[in-house]
């Protein structure tokens, strides 16, 4: 019984229906976002090496065969890039949104509460680094299959469907390594949410689930070791950090999930607007603060502590290695279920409903502002690529690129530097339909050392490069 809790506008509107109705317009806007920086060089860019190439096997700090296969698919017709990437990422995001709704229902939460949690997940700025990302298929799809596995294990508090859980989570792990955490999240979730007396709860079920998780994880690592090529290129950036950097990662993890403000206006110096930061905080934070403080006793309840632990576990691989705005997505579904759980305990929604409306309005503005910056960054890269080709005038097979670097700083994939938008000449190659130049080599020179440019250009010609491009600001010039 919901005791009239759903007799309000939040409870009466089905968020999934609204999302599906709006999806064509949302997807159209997202498809307009163009690749920048390493979107052009990661596995999910068009690959012309054939399906069975080194990327299918473990050869680096990661093993992501689905990404490799997707790059091969794009190579069959490069015009699908990046639209197909965006379509798959958005479909996965909608899929996770549906699973959040279904899990909230299976937890026995009232309709108003599960609607709040669903909309929180779908609109939260913490999802932007993934949903707007061209190379974020692994993050979105890993989370979808991991949560689908959790859904099968939880099974509405009944006996877990172990085979389906293990299969889904193994697929999630092959999409991205952090998916492996759902081998352990699912048993903990069922234990904490179902309670000791249910078929999915109890210490015995928790122990057996964890044993299955250890066995499945060991099988994954054994397979990975067996398939590893003779040479593995380890990205040391994953393992080189400082305590201060880790504290900043934790702050970003917490902030992106629970402090939804306009981070473009806060972090990116050229776009800094503290009035917008204050305005979005004033609109979004009252809902979070009231929700948390009105349910203070629930903050130490078994279900909420379980969800909090699951949230941390989902993001833990990123927190231990590299944490960026994209990685905030890993724990977002658990944050949404925490919000839904707390909302379910509210005595009424007379005060919470208008605060939630303000929260959503703030999130939508932040989502739009990040979209605008991402759109502008992509357009800049495409314009620079076309400019380089037009100024070159004729097809050449090799180009040497000198990029002048100042002291500007980017903000994730939303506000990128011009040289990053140009992506080591990849936007120029794409402008020719991947016909030329076949070889691009890049070097970065500090703007204070500009005097070195001429000698670098002469050396490049001596090495056989046919043209030398100079990237300065958002302009590309042919200097040799």
Coordinates of C-alpha atoms in Angstrom, one line a residue:
X1 CA 0.0 0.0 0.0
X2 CA 1.3 3.4 -0.9
X3 CA -1.2 5.3 1.4
X4 CA -1.9 7.9 -1.2
X5 CA 1.8 8.6 -1.9
X6 CA 1.3 8.3 -5.6
X7 CA -1.5 10.9 -5.7
X8 CA 0.7 13.6 -7.1
X9 CA 1.9 14.7 -10.5
X10 CA 5.2 12.8 -10.1
X11 CA 3.4 9.5 -9.4
X12 CA 0.9 10.0 -12.2
X13 CA 3.4 10.5 -15.0
X14 CA 5.3 7.5 -16.4
X15 CA 8.9 8.7 -16.9
X16 CA 9.7 5.9 -19.3
X17 CA 6.9 6.9 -21.6
X18 CA 8.1 10.5 -21.6
X19 CA 11.7 9.4 -22.3
X20 CA 10.6 7.3 -25.2
X21 CA 8.5 10.1 -26.7
X22 CA 11.4 12.6 -26.4
X23 CA 14.1 10.2 -27.5
X24 CA 14.0 11.0 -31.2
X25 CA 14.7 14.7 -30.5
X26 CA 17.3 13.9 -27.8
X27 CA 19.1 11.4 -30.1
X28 CA 19.0 13.9 -33.0
X29 CA 20.8 16.4 -30.8
X30 CA 23.4 13.9 -29.5
X31 CA 24.1 12.6 -33.0
X32 CA 25.2 16.2 -33.9
X33 CA 28.2 15.9 -31.6
X34 CA 31.4 15.3 -33.4
X35 CA 34.5 13.4 -32.3
X36 CA 37.5 15.2 -30.7
X37 CA 40.8 14.2 -29.3
X38 CA 41.2 10.4 -28.7
X39 CA 37.7 9.7 -30.1
X40 CA 39.6 9.5 -33.4
X41 CA 42.2 7.0 -32.2
X42 CA 40.4 4.6 -29.8
X43 CA 39.1 1.2 -30.9
X44 CA 35.6 2.6 -31.6
X45 CA 36.8 4.8 -34.5
X46 CA 36.7 3.3 -38.0
X47 CA 39.3 0.6 -38.3
X48 CA 40.5 -0.7 -41.7
X49 CA 42.6 -3.6 -40.4
X50 CA 39.9 -6.3 -40.7
X51 CA 37.9 -8.0 -38.0
X52 CA 40.6 -10.4 -36.8
X53 CA 43.3 -8.1 -35.7
X54 CA 45.4 -7.5 -32.6
X55 CA 42.7 -5.4 -30.9
X56 CA 40.5 -8.5 -30.4
X57 CA 43.0 -9.9 -28.0
X58 CA 44.4 -8.6 -24.7
X59 CA 47.4 -6.4 -25.8
X60 CA 47.2 -3.4 -23.6
X61 CA 46.0 -2.2 -20.2
X62 CA 42.6 -3.4 -21.3
X63 CA 40.8 -6.1 -23.2
X64 CA 37.7 -4.9 -25.0
X65 CA 36.8 -7.1 -27.9
X66 CA 33.4 -5.6 -28.4
X67 CA 35.0 -2.2 -29.0
X68 CA 37.4 -3.7 -31.5
X69 CA 34.6 -5.4 -33.4
X70 CA 32.6 -2.1 -33.4
X71 CA 35.6 -0.3 -34.9
X72 CA 35.8 -2.9 -37.7
X73 CA 32.1 -2.5 -38.3
X74 CA 32.6 1.3 -38.7
X75 CA 35.5 0.6 -41.1
X76 CA 33.0 -1.1 -43.5
X77 CA 31.5 2.4 -44.0
X78 CA 33.2 5.2 -42.2
X79 CA 30.2 7.5 -42.8
X80 CA 28.5 5.6 -39.9
X81 CA 31.0 7.3 -37.5
X82 CA 30.1 8.9 -35.1
X83 CA 26.3 8.6 -35.5
X84 CA 26.3 4.8 -34.8
X85 CA 28.4 5.3 -31.7
X86 CA 25.9 7.8 -30.3
X87 CA 22.9 5.6 -31.1
X88 CA 24.4 2.6 -29.3
X89 CA 25.5 4.7 -26.3
X90 CA 22.1 6.4 -26.0
X91 CA 20.3 3.0 -26.4
X92 CA 22.4 1.6 -23.6
X93 CA 21.6 4.7 -21.4
X94 CA 17.9 4.2 -22.0
X95 CA 18.3 0.5 -21.2
X96 CA 20.0 1.3 -17.9
X97 CA 17.2 3.8 -17.1
X98 CA 14.6 1.1 -17.6
X99 CA 16.5 -1.2 -15.3
X100 CA 16.7 1.4 -12.6
X101 CA 12.9 1.7 -12.8
X102 CA 12.5 -2.0 -12.7
X103 CA 14.9 -2.5 -9.8
X104 CA 13.1 0.3 -7.9
X105 CA 9.8 -1.5 -8.5
X106 CA 11.3 -4.9 -7.4
X107 CA 12.5 -3.2 -4.2
X108 CA 8.9 -2.4 -3.4
X109 CA 9.2 1.4 -3.7
X110 CA 6.1 3.4 -4.4
X111 CA 5.6 4.8 -7.9
X112 CA 6.5 8.3 -7.0
X113 CA 9.8 7.3 -5.5
X114 CA 10.8 5.1 -8.4
X115 CA 9.8 7.8 -10.9
X116 CA 12.0 10.3 -9.0
X117 CA 15.0 7.8 -9.0
X118 CA 14.5 7.1 -12.7
X119 CA 14.4 10.8 -13.7
X120 CA 17.4 11.5 -11.4
X121 CA 19.4 8.9 -13.3
X122 CA 18.3 9.9 -16.8
X123 CA 19.0 13.7 -16.4
X124 CA 21.9 13.8 -13.9
X125 CA 24.9 15.7 -15.1
X126 CA 27.0 12.7 -14.0
X127 CA 25.8 10.9 -17.1
X128 CA 27.1 13.5 -19.6
X129 CA 30.6 12.3 -19.9
X130 CA 29.3 8.9 -21.1
X131 CA 26.1 9.8 -23.0
X132 CA 27.8 12.6 -25.0
X133 CA 31.0 10.6 -25.5
X134 CA 31.8 9.2 -28.9
X135 CA 34.1 6.5 -27.4
X136 CA 31.9 5.7 -24.4
X137 CA 30.3 2.6 -25.8
X138 CA 32.3 0.5 -23.3
X139 CA 31.2 2.5 -20.3
X140 CA 27.5 2.5 -21.3
X141 CA 27.2 -1.1 -22.5
X142 CA 29.2 -2.5 -19.6
X143 CA 26.9 -0.7 -17.1
X144 CA 23.8 -2.0 -19.0
X145 CA 24.9 -5.6 -19.0
X146 CA 26.2 -5.4 -15.4
X147 CA 22.9 -4.0 -14.2
X148 CA 21.0 -6.6 -16.3
X149 CA 23.0 -9.3 -14.5
X150 CA 22.1 -7.7 -11.2
X151 CA 18.5 -7.7 -12.2
X152 CA 18.6 -11.5 -12.9
X153 CA 20.4 -12.2 -9.7
X154 CA 18.0 -10.1 -7.5
X155 CA 15.0 -11.6 -9.3
X156 CA 12.6 -9.6 -7.2
X157 CA 13.9 -11.1 -4.0
X158 CA 13.4 -14.7 -5.2
X159 CA 16.0 -17.3 -5.9
X160 CA 18.7 -15.9 -8.1
X161 CA 19.0 -16.8 -11.8
X162 CA 22.7 -17.5 -11.5
X163 CA 23.5 -18.6 -15.1
X164 CA 21.9 -15.4 -16.6
X165 CA 23.7 -13.3 -14.0
X166 CA 27.1 -14.7 -14.7
X167 CA 26.6 -14.5 -18.5
X168 CA 25.5 -10.9 -18.4
X169 CA 28.3 -9.8 -16.1
X170 CA 30.9 -11.6 -18.2
X171 CA 29.6 -9.7 -21.2
X172 CA 29.8 -6.5 -19.2
X173 CA 33.4 -7.2 -18.3
X174 CA 34.3 -7.8 -22.0
X175 CA 32.8 -4.4 -22.7
X176 CA 34.9 -2.8 -20.0
X177 CA 36.9 -4.1 -17.1
X178 CA 34.9 -2.4 -14.3
X179 CA 32.0 -4.6 -15.2
X180 CA 33.7 -7.4 -13.2
X181 CA 32.5 -5.6 -10.0
X182 CA 28.9 -6.8 -10.7
X183 CA 30.1 -10.4 -9.9
X184 CA 30.2 -9.0 -6.3
X185 CA 27.7 -6.2 -6.4
X186 CA 24.8 -8.5 -7.2
X187 CA 25.1 -10.8 -4.1
X188 CA 25.7 -7.8 -1.8
X189 CA 22.7 -6.0 -3.3
X190 CA 20.4 -9.0 -2.9
X191 CA 21.6 -9.5 0.7
X192 CA 21.2 -5.9 1.7
X193 CA 17.9 -5.2 0.0
X194 CA 16.1 -8.6 0.3
X195 CA 16.8 -9.2 4.0
X196 CA 17.9 -12.4 5.7
X197 CA 14.5 -14.2 5.5
X198 CA 14.1 -14.0 1.7
X199 CA 15.4 -16.5 -0.9
X200 CA 17.8 -14.0 -2.3
X201 CA 19.0 -12.8 1.1
X202 CA 20.7 -14.4 4.0
X203 CA 24.4 -15.1 4.8
X204 CA 24.4 -18.4 3.0
X205 CA 23.1 -16.9 -0.2
X206 CA 25.6 -14.1 0.1
X207 CA 28.5 -16.5 0.6
X208 CA 27.5 -18.7 -2.4
X209 CA 27.1 -15.6 -4.6
X210 CA 30.5 -14.3 -3.6
X211 CA 32.0 -17.7 -4.3
X212 CA 30.4 -17.7 -7.8
X213 CA 31.8 -14.2 -8.3
X214 CA 35.3 -15.2 -7.4
X215 CA 35.2 -18.3 -9.7
X216 CA 33.8 -16.2 -12.6
X217 CA 36.4 -13.5 -12.0
X218 CA 39.2 -16.1 -12.0
X219 CA 37.8 -17.6 -15.2
X220 CA 38.0 -14.2 -16.8
X221 CA 41.5 -13.5 -15.8
X222 CA 42.6 -17.1 -16.8
X223 CA 41.1 -16.5 -20.2
X224 CA 42.7 -13.1 -20.5
X225 CA 46.2 -14.5 -19.5
X226 CA 45.8 -17.4 -22.0
X227 CA 44.9 -15.0 -24.9
X228 CA 47.4 -12.3 -24.0
X229 CA 49.9 -11.6 -26.9
X230 CA 53.6 -11.8 -26.3
X231 CA 53.9 -8.0 -26.0
X232 CA 51.6 -6.0 -23.8
X233 CA 51.7 -2.2 -24.0
X234 CA 50.9 -1.1 -20.4
X235 CA 49.5 2.5 -20.0
X236 CA 51.4 3.6 -17.0
X237 CA 49.1 6.5 -16.6
X238 CA 46.6 4.0 -15.0
X239 CA 49.0 3.3 -12.2
X240 CA 50.9 6.6 -11.7
X241 CA 49.1 9.0 -9.3
X242 CA 49.5 10.9 -6.0
X243 CA 47.4 11.0 -2.8
X244 CA 46.2 14.5 -3.7
X245 CA 45.1 13.3 -7.1
X246 CA 43.2 10.4 -5.6
X247 CA 41.5 12.8 -3.2
X248 CA 40.5 15.0 -6.1
X249 CA 39.1 11.9 -7.9
X250 CA 37.0 11.0 -4.9
X251 CA 35.8 14.6 -4.7
X252 CA 34.8 14.5 -8.4
X253 CA 33.0 11.1 -7.9
X254 CA 31.0 12.5 -5.0
X255 CA 30.4 15.9 -6.6
X256 CA 29.2 14.7 -10.0
X257 CA 26.7 12.4 -8.3
X258 CA 25.4 14.6 -5.5
X259 CA 26.2 18.2 -6.4
X260 CA 24.7 18.8 -9.8
X261 CA 25.9 22.3 -10.8
X262 CA 27.1 23.7 -14.1
X263 CA 30.6 22.4 -14.1
X264 CA 31.4 24.1 -17.4
X265 CA 30.9 27.4 -15.7
X266 CA 33.0 26.3 -12.7
X267 CA 35.9 24.4 -14.1
X268 CA 36.6 25.8 -17.6
X269 CA 38.3 29.2 -17.2
X270 CA 37.2 30.8 -20.5
X271 CA 33.6 29.8 -19.7
X272 CA 33.7 30.6 -16.0
X273 CA 30.4 32.1 -14.8
X274 CA 30.0 31.9 -11.0
X275 CA 26.4 33.3 -11.3
X276 CA 25.4 30.3 -13.3
X277 CA 27.2 28.0 -10.9
X278 CA 25.3 29.6 -8.0
X279 CA 22.0 29.5 -9.9
X280 CA 22.2 25.9 -10.8
X281 CA 23.3 25.0 -7.2
X282 CA 20.4 27.0 -5.8
X283 CA 18.0 25.1 -8.0
X284 CA 19.3 21.6 -7.6
X285 CA 20.7 21.4 -4.1
X286 CA 17.6 22.1 -2.0
X287 CA 16.1 18.8 -3.3
X288 CA 19.2 16.8 -2.4
X289 CA 19.6 18.5 1.0
X290 CA 15.9 18.1 2.0
X291 CA 15.9 14.5 0.8
X292 CA 19.0 13.6 2.9
X293 CA 18.2 15.5 6.1
X294 CA 14.5 14.7 6.2
X295 CA 15.5 11.0 6.2
X296 CA 18.5 11.2 8.5
X297 CA 17.6 7.9 10.2
X298 CA 17.5 6.1 6.9
X299 CA 21.1 7.1 6.1
X300 CA 22.3 4.3 8.4
X301 CA 19.7 1.7 7.4
X302 CA 20.7 -1.6 5.9
X303 CA 19.3 -1.0 2.4
X304 CA 20.9 2.5 2.0
X305 CA 24.3 1.4 3.3
X306 CA 24.1 -1.5 0.9
X307 CA 23.3 0.8 -2.0
X308 CA 26.1 3.2 -1.0
X309 CA 28.6 0.3 -0.9
X310 CA 27.4 -0.9 -4.3
X311 CA 27.9 2.6 -5.7
X312 CA 31.5 2.7 -4.4
X313 CA 32.2 -0.8 -5.7
X314 CA 31.0 0.0 -9.2
X315 CA 33.3 3.0 -9.4
X316 CA 36.2 1.5 -7.5
X317 CA 38.3 0.3 -10.5
X318 CA 38.2 3.9 -11.9
X319 CA 39.0 5.4 -8.5
X320 CA 42.0 3.2 -8.2
X321 CA 43.3 4.0 -11.7
X322 CA 42.0 6.9 -13.7
X323 CA 38.9 8.8 -12.9
X324 CA 37.3 11.2 -15.4
X325 CA 33.9 12.7 -15.9
X326 CA 32.9 9.6 -18.0
X327 CA 33.6 7.3 -15.0
X328 CA 31.0 9.1 -12.8
X329 CA 28.5 7.0 -14.8
X330 CA 29.7 3.8 -13.2
X331 CA 28.0 4.4 -9.8
X332 CA 25.1 6.6 -11.0
X333 CA 22.4 3.8 -11.1
X334 CA 23.1 3.0 -7.4
X335 CA 23.0 6.7 -6.6
X336 CA 19.6 6.9 -8.3
X337 CA 18.3 3.9 -6.3
X338 CA 19.5 5.6 -3.1
X339 CA 17.5 8.7 -4.1
X340 CA 14.4 6.5 -4.9
X341 CA 14.8 4.7 -1.5
X342 CA 14.9 7.9 0.5
X343 CA 12.0 9.4 -1.5
X344 CA 9.9 6.3 -0.7
X345 CA 10.4 7.0 3.0
X346 CA 9.0 10.6 2.7
X347 CA 5.8 11.3 4.6
X348 CA 4.5 13.3 1.7
X349 CA 5.5 15.1 -1.5
X350 CA 4.0 18.5 -0.9
X351 CA 7.4 20.0 -0.2
X352 CA 9.6 17.6 -2.2
X353 CA 7.7 17.7 -5.5
X354 CA 8.4 21.4 -6.3
X355 CA 12.0 21.0 -5.2
X356 CA 12.4 18.0 -7.5
X357 CA 10.9 20.0 -10.4
X358 CA 13.6 22.7 -9.7
X359 CA 16.3 20.0 -9.6
X360 CA 15.2 18.6 -13.0
X361 CA 15.1 22.1 -14.5
X362 CA 18.6 22.7 -13.3
X363 CA 19.9 19.4 -14.6
X364 CA 18.3 20.0 -18.0
X365 CA 20.1 23.4 -18.2
X366 CA 23.4 21.9 -17.3
X367 CA 22.9 19.1 -19.8
X368 CA 22.1 21.7 -22.5
X369 CA 25.2 23.8 -21.6
X370 CA 27.5 20.8 -21.8
X371 CA 25.9 19.8 -25.1
X372 CA 26.5 23.3 -26.5
X373 CA 30.2 23.2 -25.5
X374 CA 30.6 19.7 -26.9
X375 CA 29.0 20.7 -30.1
X376 CA 31.2 23.8 -30.5
X377 CA 34.3 21.7 -29.8
X378 CA 33.4 19.2 -32.5
X379 CA 32.6 21.8 -35.1
X380 CA 36.0 23.5 -34.4
X381 CA 37.8 20.2 -35.1
X382 CA 35.9 19.6 -38.3
X383 CA 36.5 23.2 -39.5
X384 CA 40.2 22.9 -38.8
X385 CA 40.5 19.6 -40.6
X386 CA 38.8 21.0 -43.7
X387 CA 40.9 24.1 -43.5
X388 CA 44.1 22.0 -43.5
X389 CA 43.0 20.1 -46.6
X390 CA 41.9 23.2 -48.5
X391 CA 45.2 25.0 -47.8
X392 CA 47.2 21.9 -48.8
X393 CA 45.5 22.0 -52.2
X394 CA 46.4 18.6 -53.5
X395 CA 46.6 15.0 -52.1
X396 CA 49.8 14.2 -50.3
X397 CA 50.7 10.9 -48.6
X398 CA 52.5 12.2 -45.5
X399 CA 52.2 15.3 -43.3
X400 CA 54.2 16.5 -40.3
X401 CA 52.2 18.5 -37.8
X402 CA 53.6 21.1 -35.4
X403 CA 51.2 22.2 -32.7
X404 CA 51.9 25.3 -30.6
X405 CA 50.8 24.7 -27.0
X406 CA 49.9 27.5 -24.7
X407 CA 48.8 27.3 -21.0
X408 CA 45.1 26.9 -21.6
X409 CA 43.4 24.0 -20.0
X410 CA 40.5 21.9 -21.4
X411 CA 37.5 20.5 -19.5
X412 CA 37.1 16.9 -20.2
X413 CA 35.6 16.2 -23.7
X414 CA 33.2 19.2 -23.4
X415 CA 35.6 22.1 -23.8
X416 CA 38.7 20.8 -25.7
X417 CA 41.7 22.7 -26.9
X418 CA 41.9 23.4 -30.6
X419 CA 44.9 21.1 -31.1
X420 CA 42.9 18.3 -29.3
X421 CA 39.9 19.1 -31.5
X422 CA 42.2 18.7 -34.6
X423 CA 43.2 15.4 -33.1
X424 CA 46.7 15.0 -34.5
X425 CA 45.4 15.6 -38.0
X426 CA 42.7 12.9 -37.9
X427 CA 39.9 15.4 -38.7
X428 CA 41.8 16.3 -41.9
X429 CA 42.1 12.6 -42.8
X430 CA 38.3 12.2 -42.2
X431 CA 37.7 15.3 -44.4
X432 CA 39.1 13.4 -47.4
X433 CA 37.1 10.3 -46.7
X434 CA 40.1 8.6 -45.2
X435 CA 41.9 8.8 -48.5
X436 CA 44.9 11.1 -47.6
X437 CA 47.2 11.8 -46.0
X438 CA 48.1 8.2 -45.1
X439 CA 50.7 9.3 -42.5
X440 CA 50.4 12.1 -40.0
X441 CA 53.1 12.7 -37.4
X442 CA 52.7 15.2 -34.6
X443 CA 54.9 17.1 -32.3
X444 CA 54.0 19.7 -29.6
X445 CA 56.0 22.9 -29.1
X446 CA 55.5 25.3 -26.3
X447 CA 54.4 28.7 -27.6
X448 CA 57.5 30.2 -25.9
X449 CA 59.7 28.0 -28.2
X450 CA 58.1 29.0 -31.4
X451 CA 61.5 29.7 -32.9
X452 CA 62.0 26.0 -33.2
X453 CA 59.2 25.6 -35.7
X454 CA 61.3 26.4 -38.8
X455 CA 64.0 23.9 -37.9
X456 CA 61.4 21.2 -37.2
X457 CA 59.7 21.9 -40.5
X458 CA 63.0 21.7 -42.4
X459 CA 63.9 18.4 -40.6
X460 CA 60.5 17.0 -41.5
X461 CA 61.0 17.7 -45.2
X462 CA 64.4 16.1 -45.0
X463 CA 62.8 12.9 -43.5
X464 CA 60.5 12.7 -46.5
X465 CA 57.3 14.3 -45.3
X466 CA 55.5 16.1 -48.1
X467 CA 53.9 18.9 -46.1
X468 CA 54.2 20.6 -42.7
X469 CA 51.2 21.9 -41.0
X470 CA 51.4 24.4 -38.2
X471 CA 48.5 24.4 -35.6
X472 CA 48.3 27.7 -33.7
X473 CA 45.1 28.4 -31.8
X474 CA 42.2 27.2 -33.9
X475 CA 44.0 27.9 -37.2
X476 CA 46.0 25.4 -39.4
X477 CA 48.6 26.8 -41.8
X478 CA 50.7 25.0 -44.4
X479 CA 54.3 26.2 -43.7
X480 CA 56.2 23.8 -46.0

